[in-house]
Coordinates of N, CA and C in Angstrom, one line a residue:
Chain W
X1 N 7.5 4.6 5.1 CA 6.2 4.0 5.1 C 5.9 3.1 6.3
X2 N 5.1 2.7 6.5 CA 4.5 1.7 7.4 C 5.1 0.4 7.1
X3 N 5.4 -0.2 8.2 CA 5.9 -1.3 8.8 C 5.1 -2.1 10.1
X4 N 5.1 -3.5 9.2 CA 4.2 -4.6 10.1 C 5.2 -5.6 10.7
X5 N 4.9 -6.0 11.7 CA 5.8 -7.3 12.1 C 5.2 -7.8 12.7
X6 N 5.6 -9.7 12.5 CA 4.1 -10.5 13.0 C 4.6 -11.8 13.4
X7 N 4.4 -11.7 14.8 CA 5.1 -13.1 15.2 C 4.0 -13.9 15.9
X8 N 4.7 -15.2 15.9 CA 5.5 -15.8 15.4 C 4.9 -16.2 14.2
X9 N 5.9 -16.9 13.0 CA 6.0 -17.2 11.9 C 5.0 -18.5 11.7
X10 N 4.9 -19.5 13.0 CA 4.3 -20.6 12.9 C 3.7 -20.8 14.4
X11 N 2.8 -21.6 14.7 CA 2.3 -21.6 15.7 C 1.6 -23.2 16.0
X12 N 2.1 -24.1 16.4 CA 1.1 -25.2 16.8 C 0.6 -25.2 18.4
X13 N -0.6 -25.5 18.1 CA -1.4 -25.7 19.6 C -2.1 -26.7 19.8
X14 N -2.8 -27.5 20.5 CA -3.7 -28.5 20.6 C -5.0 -28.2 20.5
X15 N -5.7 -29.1 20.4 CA -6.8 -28.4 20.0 C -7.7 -28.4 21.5
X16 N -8.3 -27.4 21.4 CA -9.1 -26.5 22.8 C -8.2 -25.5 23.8
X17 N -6.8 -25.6 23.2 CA -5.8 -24.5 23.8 C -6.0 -22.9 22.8
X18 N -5.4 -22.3 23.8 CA -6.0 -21.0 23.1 C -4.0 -20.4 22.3
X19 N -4.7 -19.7 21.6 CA -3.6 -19.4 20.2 C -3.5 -17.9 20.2
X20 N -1.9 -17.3 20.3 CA -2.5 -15.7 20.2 C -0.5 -15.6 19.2
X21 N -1.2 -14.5 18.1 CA -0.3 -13.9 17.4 C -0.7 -12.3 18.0
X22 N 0.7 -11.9 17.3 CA 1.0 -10.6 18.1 C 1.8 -9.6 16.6
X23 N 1.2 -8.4 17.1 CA 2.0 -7.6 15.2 C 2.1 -6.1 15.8
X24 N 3.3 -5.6 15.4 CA 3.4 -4.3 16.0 C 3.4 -3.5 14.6
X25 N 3.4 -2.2 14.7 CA 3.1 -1.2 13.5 C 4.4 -0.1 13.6
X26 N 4.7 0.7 12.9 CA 5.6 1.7 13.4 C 4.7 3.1 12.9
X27 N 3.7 3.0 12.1 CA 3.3 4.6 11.9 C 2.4 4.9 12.9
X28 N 2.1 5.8 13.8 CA 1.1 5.8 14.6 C 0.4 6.5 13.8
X29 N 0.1 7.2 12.8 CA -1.2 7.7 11.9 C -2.3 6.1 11.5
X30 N -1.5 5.2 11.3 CA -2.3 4.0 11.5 C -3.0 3.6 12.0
X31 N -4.4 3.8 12.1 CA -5.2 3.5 12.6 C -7.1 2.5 12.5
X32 N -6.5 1.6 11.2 CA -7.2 0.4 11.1 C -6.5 -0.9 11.1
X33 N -7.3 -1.5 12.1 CA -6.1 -2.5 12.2 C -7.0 -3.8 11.7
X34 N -6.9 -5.0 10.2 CA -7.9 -6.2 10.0 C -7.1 -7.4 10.6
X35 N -7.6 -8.5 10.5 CA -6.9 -9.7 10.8 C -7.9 -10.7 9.5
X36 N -7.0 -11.2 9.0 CA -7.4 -12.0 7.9 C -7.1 -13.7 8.5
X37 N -7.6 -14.3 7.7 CA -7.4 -16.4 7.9 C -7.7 -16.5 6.4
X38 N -6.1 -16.7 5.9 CA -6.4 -17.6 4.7 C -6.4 -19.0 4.3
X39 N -7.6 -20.1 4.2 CA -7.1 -21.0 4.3 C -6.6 -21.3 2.6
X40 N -5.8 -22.5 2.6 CA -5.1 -23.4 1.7 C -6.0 -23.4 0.0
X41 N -5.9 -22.3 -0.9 CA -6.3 -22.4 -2.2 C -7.6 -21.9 -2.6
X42 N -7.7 -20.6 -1.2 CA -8.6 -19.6 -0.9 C -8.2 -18.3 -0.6
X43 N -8.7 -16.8 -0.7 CA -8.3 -15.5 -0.7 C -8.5 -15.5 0.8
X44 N -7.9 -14.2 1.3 CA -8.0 -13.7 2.4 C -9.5 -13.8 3.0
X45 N -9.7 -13.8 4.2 CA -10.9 -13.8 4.8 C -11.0 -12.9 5.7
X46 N -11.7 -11.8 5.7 CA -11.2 -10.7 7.2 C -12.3 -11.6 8.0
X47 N -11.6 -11.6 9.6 CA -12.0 -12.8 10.7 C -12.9 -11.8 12.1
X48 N -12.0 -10.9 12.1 CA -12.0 -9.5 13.1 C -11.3 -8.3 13.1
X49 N -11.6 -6.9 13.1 CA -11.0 -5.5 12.8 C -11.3 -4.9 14.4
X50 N -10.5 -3.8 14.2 CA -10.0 -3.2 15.3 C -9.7 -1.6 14.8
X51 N -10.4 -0.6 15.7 CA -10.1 0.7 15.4 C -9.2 1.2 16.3
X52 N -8.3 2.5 15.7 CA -8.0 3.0 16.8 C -8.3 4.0 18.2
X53 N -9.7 3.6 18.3 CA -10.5 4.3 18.8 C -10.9 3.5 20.3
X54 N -10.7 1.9 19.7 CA -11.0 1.4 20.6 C -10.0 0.2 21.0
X55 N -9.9 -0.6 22.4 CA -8.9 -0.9 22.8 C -9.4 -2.9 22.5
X56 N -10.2 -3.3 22.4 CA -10.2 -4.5 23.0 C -11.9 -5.0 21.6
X57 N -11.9 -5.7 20.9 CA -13.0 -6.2 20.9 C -13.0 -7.8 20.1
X58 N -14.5 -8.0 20.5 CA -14.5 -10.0 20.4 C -15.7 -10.3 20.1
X59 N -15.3 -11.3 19.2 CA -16.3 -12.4 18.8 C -16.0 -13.3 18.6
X60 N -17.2 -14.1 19.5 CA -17.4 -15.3 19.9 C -16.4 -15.7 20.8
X61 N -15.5 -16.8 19.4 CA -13.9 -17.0 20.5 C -12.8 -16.6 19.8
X62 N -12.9 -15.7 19.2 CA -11.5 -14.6 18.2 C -11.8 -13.2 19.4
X63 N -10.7 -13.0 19.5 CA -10.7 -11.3 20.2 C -9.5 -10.9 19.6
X64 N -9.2 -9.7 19.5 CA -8.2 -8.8 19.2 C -8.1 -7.3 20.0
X65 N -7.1 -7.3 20.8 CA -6.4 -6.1 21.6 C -5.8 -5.4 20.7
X66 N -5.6 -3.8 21.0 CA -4.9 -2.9 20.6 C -4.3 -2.2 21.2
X67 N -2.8 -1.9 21.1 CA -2.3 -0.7 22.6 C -1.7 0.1 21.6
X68 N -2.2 1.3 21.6 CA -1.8 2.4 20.8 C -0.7 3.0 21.0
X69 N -0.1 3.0 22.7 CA 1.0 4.0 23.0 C 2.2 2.8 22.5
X70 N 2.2 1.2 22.9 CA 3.3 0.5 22.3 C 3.1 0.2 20.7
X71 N 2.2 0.6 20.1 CA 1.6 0.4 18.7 C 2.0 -1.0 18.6
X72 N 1.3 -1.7 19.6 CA 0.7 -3.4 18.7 C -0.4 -3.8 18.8
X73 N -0.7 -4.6 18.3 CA -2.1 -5.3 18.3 C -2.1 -6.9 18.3
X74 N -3.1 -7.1 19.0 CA -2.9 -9.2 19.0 C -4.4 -9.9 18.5
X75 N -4.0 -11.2 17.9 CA -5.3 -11.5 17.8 C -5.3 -13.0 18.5
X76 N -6.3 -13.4 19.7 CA -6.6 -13.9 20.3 C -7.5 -15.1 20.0
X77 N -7.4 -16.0 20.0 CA -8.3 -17.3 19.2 C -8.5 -18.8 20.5
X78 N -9.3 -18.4 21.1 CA -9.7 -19.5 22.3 C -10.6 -20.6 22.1
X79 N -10.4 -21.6 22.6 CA -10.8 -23.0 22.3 C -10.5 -23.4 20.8
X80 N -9.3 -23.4 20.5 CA -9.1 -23.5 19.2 C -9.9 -24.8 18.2
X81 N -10.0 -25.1 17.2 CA -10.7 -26.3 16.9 C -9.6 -26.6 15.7
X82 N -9.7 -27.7 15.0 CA -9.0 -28.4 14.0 C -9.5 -27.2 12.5
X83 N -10.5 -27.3 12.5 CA -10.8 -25.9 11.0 C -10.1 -24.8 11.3
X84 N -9.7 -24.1 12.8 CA -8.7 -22.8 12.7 C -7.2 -23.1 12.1
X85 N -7.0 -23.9 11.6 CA -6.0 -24.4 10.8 C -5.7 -23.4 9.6
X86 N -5.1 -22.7 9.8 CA -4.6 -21.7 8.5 C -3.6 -20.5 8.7
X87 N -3.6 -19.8 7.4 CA -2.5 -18.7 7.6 C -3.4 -17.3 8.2
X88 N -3.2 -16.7 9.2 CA -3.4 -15.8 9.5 C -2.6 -14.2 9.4
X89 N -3.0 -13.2 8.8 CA -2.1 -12.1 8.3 C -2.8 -10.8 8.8
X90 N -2.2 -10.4 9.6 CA -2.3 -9.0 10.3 C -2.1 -8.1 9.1
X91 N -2.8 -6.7 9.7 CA -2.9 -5.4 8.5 C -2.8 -4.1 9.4
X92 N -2.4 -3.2 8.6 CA -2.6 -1.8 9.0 C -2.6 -1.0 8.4
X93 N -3.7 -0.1 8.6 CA -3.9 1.2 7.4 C -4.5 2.3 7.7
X94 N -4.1 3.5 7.2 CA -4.8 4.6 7.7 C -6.3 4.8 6.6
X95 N -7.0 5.6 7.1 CA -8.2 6.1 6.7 C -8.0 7.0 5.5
X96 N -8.4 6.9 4.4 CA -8.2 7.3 3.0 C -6.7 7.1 2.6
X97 N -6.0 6.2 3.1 CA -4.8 6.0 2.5 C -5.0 4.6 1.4
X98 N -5.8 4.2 1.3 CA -6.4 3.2 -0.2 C -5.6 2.1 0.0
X99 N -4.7 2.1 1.2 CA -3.5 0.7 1.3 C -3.5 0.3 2.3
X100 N -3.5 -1.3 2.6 CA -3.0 -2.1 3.9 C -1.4 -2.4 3.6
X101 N -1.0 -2.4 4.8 CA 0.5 -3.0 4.9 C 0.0 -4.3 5.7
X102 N 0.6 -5.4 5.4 CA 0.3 -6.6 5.9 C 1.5 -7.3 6.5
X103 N 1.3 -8.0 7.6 CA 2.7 -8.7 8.6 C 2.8 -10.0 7.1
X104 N 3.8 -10.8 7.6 CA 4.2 -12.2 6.9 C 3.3 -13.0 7.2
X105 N 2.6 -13.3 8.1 CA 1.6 -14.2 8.3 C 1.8 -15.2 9.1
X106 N 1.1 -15.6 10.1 CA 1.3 -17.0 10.8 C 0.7 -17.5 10.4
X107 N 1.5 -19.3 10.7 CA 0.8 -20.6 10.0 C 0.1 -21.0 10.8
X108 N -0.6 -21.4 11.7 CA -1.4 -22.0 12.9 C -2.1 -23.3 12.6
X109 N -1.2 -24.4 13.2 CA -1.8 -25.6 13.4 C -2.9 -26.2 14.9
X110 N -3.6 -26.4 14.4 CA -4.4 -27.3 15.4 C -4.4 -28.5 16.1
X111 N -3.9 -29.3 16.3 CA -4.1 -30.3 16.6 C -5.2 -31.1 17.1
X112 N -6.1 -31.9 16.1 CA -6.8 -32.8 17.5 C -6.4 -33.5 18.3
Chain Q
X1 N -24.6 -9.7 1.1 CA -24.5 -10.6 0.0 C -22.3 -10.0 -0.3
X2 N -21.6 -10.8 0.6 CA -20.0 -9.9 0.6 C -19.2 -10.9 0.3
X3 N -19.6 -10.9 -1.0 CA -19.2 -12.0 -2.2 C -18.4 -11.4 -3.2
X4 N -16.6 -11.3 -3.7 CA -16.2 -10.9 -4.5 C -15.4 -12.3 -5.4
X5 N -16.2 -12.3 -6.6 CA -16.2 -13.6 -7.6 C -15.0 -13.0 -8.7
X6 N -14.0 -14.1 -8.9 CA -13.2 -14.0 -9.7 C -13.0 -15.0 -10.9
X7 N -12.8 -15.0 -11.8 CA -12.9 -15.8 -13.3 C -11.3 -15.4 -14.0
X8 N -10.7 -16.4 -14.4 CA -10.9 -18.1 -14.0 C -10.4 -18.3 -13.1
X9 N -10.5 -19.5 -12.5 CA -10.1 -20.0 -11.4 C -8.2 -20.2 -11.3
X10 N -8.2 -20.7 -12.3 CA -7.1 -21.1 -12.7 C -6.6 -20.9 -14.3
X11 N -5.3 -20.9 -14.9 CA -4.9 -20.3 -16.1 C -3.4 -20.6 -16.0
X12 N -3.4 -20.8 -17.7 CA -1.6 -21.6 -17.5 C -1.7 -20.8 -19.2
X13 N -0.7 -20.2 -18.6 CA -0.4 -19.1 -20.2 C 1.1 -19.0 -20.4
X14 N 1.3 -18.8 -22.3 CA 2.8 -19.4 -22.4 C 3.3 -17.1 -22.5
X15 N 4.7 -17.3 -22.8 CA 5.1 -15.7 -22.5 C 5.0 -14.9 -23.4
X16 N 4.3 -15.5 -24.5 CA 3.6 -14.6 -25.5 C 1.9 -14.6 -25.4
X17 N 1.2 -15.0 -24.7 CA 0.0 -14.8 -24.6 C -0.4 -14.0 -24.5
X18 N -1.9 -13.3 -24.6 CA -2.2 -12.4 -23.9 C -3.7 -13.1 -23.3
X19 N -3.9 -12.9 -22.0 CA -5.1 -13.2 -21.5 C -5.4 -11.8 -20.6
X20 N -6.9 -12.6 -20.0 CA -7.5 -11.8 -19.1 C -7.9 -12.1 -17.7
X21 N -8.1 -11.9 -16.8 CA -8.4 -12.0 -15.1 C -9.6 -10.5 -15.4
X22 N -10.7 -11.7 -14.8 CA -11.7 -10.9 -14.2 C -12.4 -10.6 -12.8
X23 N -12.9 -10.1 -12.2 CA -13.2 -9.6 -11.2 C -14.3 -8.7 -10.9
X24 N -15.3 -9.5 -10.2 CA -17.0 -8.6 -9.6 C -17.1 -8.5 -8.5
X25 N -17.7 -7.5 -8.3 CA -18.6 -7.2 -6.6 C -19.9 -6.4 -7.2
X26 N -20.9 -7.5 -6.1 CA -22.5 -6.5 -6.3 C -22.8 -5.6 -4.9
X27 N -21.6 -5.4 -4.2 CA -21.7 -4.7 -2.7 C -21.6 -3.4 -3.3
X28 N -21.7 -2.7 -4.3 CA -21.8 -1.0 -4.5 C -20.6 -1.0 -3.7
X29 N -19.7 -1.1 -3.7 CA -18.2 -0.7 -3.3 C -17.9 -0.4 -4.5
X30 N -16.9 1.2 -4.3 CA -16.5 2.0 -5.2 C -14.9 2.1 -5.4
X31 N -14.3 0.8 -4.3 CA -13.0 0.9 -4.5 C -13.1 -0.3 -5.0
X32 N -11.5 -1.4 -5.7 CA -11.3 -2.1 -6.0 C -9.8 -2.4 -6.5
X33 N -9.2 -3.6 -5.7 CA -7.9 -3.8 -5.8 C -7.7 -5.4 -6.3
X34 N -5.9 -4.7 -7.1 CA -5.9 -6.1 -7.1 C -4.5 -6.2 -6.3
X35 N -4.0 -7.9 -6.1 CA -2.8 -8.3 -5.4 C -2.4 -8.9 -6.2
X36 N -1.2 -9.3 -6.0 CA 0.0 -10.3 -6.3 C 0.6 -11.2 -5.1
X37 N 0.1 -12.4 -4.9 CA 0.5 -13.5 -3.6 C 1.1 -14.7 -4.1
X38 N 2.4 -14.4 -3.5 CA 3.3 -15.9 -3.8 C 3.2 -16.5 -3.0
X39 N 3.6 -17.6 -2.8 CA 3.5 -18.5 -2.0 C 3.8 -18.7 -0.2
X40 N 3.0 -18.4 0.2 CA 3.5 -18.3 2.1 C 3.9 -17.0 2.2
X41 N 3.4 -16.1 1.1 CA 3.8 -14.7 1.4 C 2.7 -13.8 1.4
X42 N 2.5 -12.6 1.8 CA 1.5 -11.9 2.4 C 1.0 -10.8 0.8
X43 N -0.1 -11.1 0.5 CA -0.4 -10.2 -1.0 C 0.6 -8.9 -1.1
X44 N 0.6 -9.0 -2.5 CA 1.6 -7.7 -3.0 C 0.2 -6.8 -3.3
X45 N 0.1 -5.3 -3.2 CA -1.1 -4.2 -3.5 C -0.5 -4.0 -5.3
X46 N -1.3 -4.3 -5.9 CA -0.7 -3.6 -7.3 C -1.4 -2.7 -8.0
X47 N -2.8 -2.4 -8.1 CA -3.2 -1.5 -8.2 C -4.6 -0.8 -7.4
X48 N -4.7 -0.1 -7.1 CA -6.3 0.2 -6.6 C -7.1 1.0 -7.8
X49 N -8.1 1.1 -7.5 CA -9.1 1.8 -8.4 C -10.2 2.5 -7.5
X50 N -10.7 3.8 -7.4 CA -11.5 4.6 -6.7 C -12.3 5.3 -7.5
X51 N -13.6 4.9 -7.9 CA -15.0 5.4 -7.9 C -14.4 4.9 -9.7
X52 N -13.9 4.2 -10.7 CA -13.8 3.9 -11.7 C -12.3 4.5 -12.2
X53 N -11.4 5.6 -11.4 CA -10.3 5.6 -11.7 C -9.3 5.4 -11.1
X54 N -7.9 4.8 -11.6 CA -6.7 4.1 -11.4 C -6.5 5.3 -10.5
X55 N -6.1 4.7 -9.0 CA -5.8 5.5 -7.7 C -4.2 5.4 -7.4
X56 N -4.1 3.8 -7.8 CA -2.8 3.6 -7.0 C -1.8 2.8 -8.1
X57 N -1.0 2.9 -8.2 CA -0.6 2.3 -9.1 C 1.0 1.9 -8.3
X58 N 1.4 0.6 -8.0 CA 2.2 0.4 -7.3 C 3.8 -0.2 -8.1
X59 N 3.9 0.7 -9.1 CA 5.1 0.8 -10.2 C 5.0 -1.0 -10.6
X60 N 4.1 -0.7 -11.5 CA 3.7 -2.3 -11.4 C 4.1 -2.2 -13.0
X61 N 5.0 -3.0 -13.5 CA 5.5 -3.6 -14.9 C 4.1 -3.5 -15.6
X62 N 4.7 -2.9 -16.7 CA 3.6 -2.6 -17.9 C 2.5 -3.3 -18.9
X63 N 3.5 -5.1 -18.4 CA 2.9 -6.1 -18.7 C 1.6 -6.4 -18.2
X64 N 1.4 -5.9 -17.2 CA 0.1 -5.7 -16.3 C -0.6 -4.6 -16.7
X65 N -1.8 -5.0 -17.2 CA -2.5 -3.5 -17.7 C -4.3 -3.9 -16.8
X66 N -4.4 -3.0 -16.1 CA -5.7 -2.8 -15.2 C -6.6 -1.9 -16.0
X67 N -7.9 -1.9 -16.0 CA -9.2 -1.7 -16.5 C -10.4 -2.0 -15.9
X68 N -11.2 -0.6 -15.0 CA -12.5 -1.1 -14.5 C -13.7 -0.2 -15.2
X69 N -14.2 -1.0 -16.0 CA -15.5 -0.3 -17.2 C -16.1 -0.1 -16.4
X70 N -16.5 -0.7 -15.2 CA -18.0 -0.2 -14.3 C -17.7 -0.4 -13.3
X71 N -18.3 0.5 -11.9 CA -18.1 0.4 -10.9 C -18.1 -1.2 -10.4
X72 N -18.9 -2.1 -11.1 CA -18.8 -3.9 -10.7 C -17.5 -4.6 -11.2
X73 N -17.2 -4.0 -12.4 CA -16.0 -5.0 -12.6 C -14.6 -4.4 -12.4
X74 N -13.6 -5.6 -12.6 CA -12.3 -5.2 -12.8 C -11.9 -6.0 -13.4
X75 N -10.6 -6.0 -14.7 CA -10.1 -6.8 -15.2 C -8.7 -6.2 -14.7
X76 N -7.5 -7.5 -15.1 CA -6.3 -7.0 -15.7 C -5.8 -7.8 -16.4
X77 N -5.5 -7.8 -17.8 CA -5.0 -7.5 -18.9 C -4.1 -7.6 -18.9
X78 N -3.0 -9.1 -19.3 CA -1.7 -10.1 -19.1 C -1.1 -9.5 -20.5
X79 N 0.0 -9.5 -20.7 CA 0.7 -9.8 -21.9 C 2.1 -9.7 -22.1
X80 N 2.7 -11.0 -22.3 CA 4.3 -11.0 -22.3 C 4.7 -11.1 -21.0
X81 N 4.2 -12.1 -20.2 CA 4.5 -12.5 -19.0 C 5.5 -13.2 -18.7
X82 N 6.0 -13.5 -17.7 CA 7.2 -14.4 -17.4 C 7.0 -15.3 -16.6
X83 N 8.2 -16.1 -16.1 CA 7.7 -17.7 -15.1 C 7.4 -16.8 -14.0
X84 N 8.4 -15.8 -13.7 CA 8.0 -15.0 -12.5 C 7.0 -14.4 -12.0
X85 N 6.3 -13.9 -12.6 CA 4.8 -13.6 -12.4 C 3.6 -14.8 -11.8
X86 N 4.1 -15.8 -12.0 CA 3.5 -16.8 -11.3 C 3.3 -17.0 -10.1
X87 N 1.7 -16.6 -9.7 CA 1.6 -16.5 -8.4 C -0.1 -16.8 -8.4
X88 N -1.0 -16.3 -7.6 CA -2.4 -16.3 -7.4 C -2.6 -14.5 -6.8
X89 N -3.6 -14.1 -7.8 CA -4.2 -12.7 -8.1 C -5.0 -12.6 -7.5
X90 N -5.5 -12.0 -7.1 CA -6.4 -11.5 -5.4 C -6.8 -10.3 -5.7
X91 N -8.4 -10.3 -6.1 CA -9.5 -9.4 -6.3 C -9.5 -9.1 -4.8
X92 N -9.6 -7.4 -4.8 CA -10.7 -6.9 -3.1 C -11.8 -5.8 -3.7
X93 N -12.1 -5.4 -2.9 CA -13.1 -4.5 -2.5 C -13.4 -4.2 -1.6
X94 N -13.6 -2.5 -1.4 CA -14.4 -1.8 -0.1 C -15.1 -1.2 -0.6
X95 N -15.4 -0.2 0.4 CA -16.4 0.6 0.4 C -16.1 1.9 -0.4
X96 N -15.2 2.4 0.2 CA -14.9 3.5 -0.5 C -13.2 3.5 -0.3
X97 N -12.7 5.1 -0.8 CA -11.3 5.4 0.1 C -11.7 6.2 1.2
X98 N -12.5 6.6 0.7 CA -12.6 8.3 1.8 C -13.1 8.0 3.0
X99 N -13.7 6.7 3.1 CA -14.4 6.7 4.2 C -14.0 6.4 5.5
X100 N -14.4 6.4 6.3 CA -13.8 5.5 7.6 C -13.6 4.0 7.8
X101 N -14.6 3.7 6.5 CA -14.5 1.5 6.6 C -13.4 1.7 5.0
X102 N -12.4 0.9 5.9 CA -11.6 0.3 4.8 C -11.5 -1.3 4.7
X103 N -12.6 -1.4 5.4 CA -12.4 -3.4 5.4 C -12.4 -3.6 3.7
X104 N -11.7 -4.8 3.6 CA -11.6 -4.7 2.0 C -11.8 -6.5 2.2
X105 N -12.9 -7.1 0.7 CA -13.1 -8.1 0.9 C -12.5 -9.1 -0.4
X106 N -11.7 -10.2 0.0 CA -11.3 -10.7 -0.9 C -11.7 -11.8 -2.0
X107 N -11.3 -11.6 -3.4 CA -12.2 -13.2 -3.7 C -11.4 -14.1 -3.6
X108 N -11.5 -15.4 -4.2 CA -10.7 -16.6 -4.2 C -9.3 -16.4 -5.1
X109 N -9.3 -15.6 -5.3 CA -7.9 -15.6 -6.9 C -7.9 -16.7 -7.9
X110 N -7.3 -16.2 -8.7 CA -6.8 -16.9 -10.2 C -5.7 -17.3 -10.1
X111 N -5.0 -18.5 -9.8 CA -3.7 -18.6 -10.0 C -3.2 -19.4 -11.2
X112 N -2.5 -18.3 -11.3 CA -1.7 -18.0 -12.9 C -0.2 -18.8 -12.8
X113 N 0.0 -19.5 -13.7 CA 1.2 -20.3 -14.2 C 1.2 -19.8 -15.5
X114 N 2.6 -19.5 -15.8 CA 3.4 -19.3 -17.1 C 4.3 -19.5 -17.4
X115 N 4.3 -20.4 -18.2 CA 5.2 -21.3 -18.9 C 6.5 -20.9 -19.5

């Protein structure tokens, strides 16, 4: 089955520095990729997705890359602020397979 | 309106109880899952449901019994639980399986203590 890995585990940055986690996949049939931010005694939030159709896309100041031939994907978070403070959890899943496989999650601190 | 509401918030049941976990969406999404998330760990999939029937079932202990009467709700149905089971239950929803959007949206969970 499909295998996620998601580094790093934790992450502190300052605040207005930019933050990037990184998650590789092993199925290449995989091809939806979500990015969730859970904060502290709240469900998953999807933040930004990524197909594999396309290589690069962004909002606002979250972007997320895709490179299909090394099968990873990153998610990219610039100008960080003190609220991006949370667990972030990478996904991957094929199209009618009804399942995400999800990395371990990074913790991402902000600092003001 | 990508709002999936979960009841109760919270629940502390002893290992003979039997309770309930509820779960809505008014997004006409015809899928609907639930999770298992411990602590600093990434949700467990335990069952899905597709267009009102049990799709996925992820050899999930029998103590756990899933039920969706209508395409809006989902329950699951506790009984003879353990300390281990104690975690926070995590309602989703999408759109469909078959389709090309599998974003799935989550609610806040129930987190369940048992005594």
């Amino acid at each position: 089955g499909e295998n996620v890995e998601q580094h790093p585990s934790t992450l502190s940055v300052q605040e207005g520095d930019s933050a990037v986690i990184k998650c590789t996949y092993s199925d290449s049939a995989s091809n939806y990729f979500p990015w969730y931010k859970q904060e502290l005694g709240k469900g998953p939030q999807l933040i930004i997705d990524i197909r594999s159709n396309v290589g690069e896309k962004k909002d606002q100041r979250i972007a997320v890359t895709l490179n299909k031939t090394a099968k990873h994907f990153s998610l990219h978070i610039t100008e960080t602020q003190p609220e991006d403070s949370a667990v972030y959890f990478c996904a991957a899943s094929m199209a009618n397979a009804g399942k995400s496989t999800f990395g371990d999650g990074t913790t991402l601190t902000v600092k003001p | 309106d990508t709002e999936v509401t979960q009841t109760p918030k919270h629940l502390v049941m002893g290992m003979t109880n039997k309770k309930s976990l509820k779960c809505e969406q008014h997004m006409g999404h015809r899928a609907m899952y639930w999770y298992k998330q411990k602590a600093k760990k990434p949700p467990e999939l335990m069952f899905v449901y597709s267009y009102e029937k049990l799709s996925i079932n992820e050899s999930v202990p029998s103590r756990f019994s899933p039920e969706c009467p209508n395409s809006s709700l989902l329950n699951l149905h506790l009984h003879a639980l353990q300390p281990e089971d104690s975690a926070l239950y995590l309602c989703a929803s999408s759109q469909t399986l078959a389709g090309s959007t599998d974003t799935q949206y989550f609610g806040p969970g129930t987190r369940l203590t048992v005594l």
